[in-house]
């Protein structure tokens, strides 16, 4: 049996979760300096790039607390370019998050570059074909990978670990640094009147198979439409998702096929907690 718990609340405080109770984090936060997230950051009193990363750091600290020793944290993030006060520059979110996670205590592991296949040539940022004033297009996102402490320990021949084995082809393709075979998804989800920034299922699918075993617990502290939870369930992992926006509840339920049994499995248990200001309500 696997259990899937959706918590509607702010993941900067995951008081529902005990220390060392999660084996893997797979997530994608709101991206600092990307316009679609301006309102959320503004509503949380983040005025500057620094403020935004300080705000997100609250969640990274909690991820560190709840991970088991040897647990892995995978963060999908893109950098941003923006012109402010007539000055165009890069905001390297992946660098900031790496520095912050290292300060928290995480060990940085080699990251993955997710290059979305596209039919379009580079959107040229600059003028004409004359050097030197054009800019390189941001056409990759990062999947940053961190570990809490040293290697995770197992008993010899641990059954769940051996059942979770991947193939040679999977290993050869997934553990290479550039993933250029996963398309992004259409962001205008007809079920909600806003862009969702969801990632394609293949992304959490690979990461969950690479960095967790069946019956482990996978956490997504920025659950969005519920992609990580759905995939974790399909792969026989337990899951926990935090989402701050309660408008997403129906969308997540639909996405996860809430209440439905997993193909051929005996039982799947679903739970929602909607936090009130000072207490949380179970339904
Ligand atoms: C980039 S989206 C995640 C998309 C997700 N990977 C998917 O496939 O749908 C980030 C999500 O985090 C939520 N969020 C932002 N700040 C949060 C916080 N402090 N706690 C919990 N959720 C938060 C946003 O409402 C948004 O749905």
Short mmCIF file of C-alpha atoms and ligand atoms in Angstrom, two decimals, residues 7 9-12 27-31 37 40 44 55-56 59 194 196-200 220-228 242-245 248 255, ligand 1:
data_model
loop_
_atom_site.label_atom_id
_atom_site.label_comp_id
_atom_site.label_asym_id
_atom_site.label_seq_id
_atom_site.Cartn_x
_atom_site.Cartn_y
_atom_site.Cartn_z
CA UNK A 7 -1.06 19.58 2.32
CA UNK A 9 -0.05 25.30 3.06
CA UNK A 10 3.31 27.00 2.95
CA UNK A 11 6.25 24.60 2.64
CA UNK A 12 8.58 26.97 4.43
CA UNK A 27 10.43 19.87 -7.11
CA UNK A 28 10.36 23.05 -9.13
CA UNK A 29 9.87 26.32 -7.21
CA UNK A 30 8.53 29.63 -8.51
CA UNK A 31 11.44 31.09 -10.50
CA UNK A 37 5.90 34.70 -10.37
CA UNK A 40 3.51 35.68 -5.64
CA UNK A 44 5.19 37.68 0.23
CA UNK A 55 12.11 33.39 0.94
CA UNK A 56 12.69 30.14 -1.00
CA UNK A 59 11.70 25.62 2.04
CA UNK A 194 -3.74 30.74 -14.89
CA UNK A 196 0.67 26.38 -14.16
CA UNK A 197 4.40 25.98 -14.96
CA UNK A 198 4.04 22.23 -14.71
CA UNK A 199 6.90 19.97 -15.71
CA UNK A 200 6.44 16.92 -17.94
CA UNK A 220 7.33 17.91 -3.59
CA UNK A 221 7.20 21.15 -1.53
CA UNK A 222 5.92 23.11 -4.58
CA UNK A 223 3.41 20.60 -5.89
CA UNK A 224 1.57 22.77 -8.44
CA UNK A 225 -0.68 20.53 -10.52
CA UNK A 226 0.44 17.35 -8.74
CA UNK A 227 2.81 15.89 -11.37
CA UNK A 228 5.31 14.51 -8.83
CA UNK A 242 2.70 21.00 -0.38
CA UNK A 243 0.84 23.61 -2.40
CA UNK A 244 0.15 27.12 -1.16
CA UNK A 245 -2.68 27.86 -3.60
CA UNK A 248 -5.24 23.90 -7.21
CA UNK A 255 -4.37 14.92 -12.13
C1 LIG B 1 6.71 25.94 -10.69
S1 LIG B 1 5.20 25.56 -9.94
C2 LIG B 1 5.30 23.82 -9.72
C3 LIG B 1 4.73 23.07 -10.90
C4 LIG B 1 4.74 21.56 -10.68
N1 LIG B 1 6.06 21.00 -10.79
C5 LIG B 1 3.80 20.89 -11.70
O1 LIG B 1 4.25 20.00 -12.42
O2 LIG B 1 2.64 21.28 -11.76
C6 LIG B 1 5.41 26.14 -8.30
C7 LIG B 1 4.21 25.93 -7.40
O3 LIG B 1 4.60 26.22 -6.06
C8 LIG B 1 3.51 26.86 -5.37
N2 LIG B 1 4.10 27.56 -4.22
C9 LIG B 1 4.76 28.73 -4.26
N3 LIG B 1 5.24 29.03 -3.04
C10 LIG B 1 4.89 28.01 -2.20
C11 LIG B 1 5.12 27.72 -0.83
N4 LIG B 1 5.80 28.57 -0.05
N5 LIG B 1 4.62 26.57 -0.32
C12 LIG B 1 3.92 25.71 -1.10
N6 LIG B 1 3.67 25.93 -2.41
C13 LIG B 1 4.16 27.06 -2.97
C14 LIG B 1 2.91 27.73 -6.44
O4 LIG B 1 1.55 28.07 -6.13
C15 LIG B 1 3.03 26.83 -7.69
O5 LIG B 1 1.88 26.07 -7.89
#
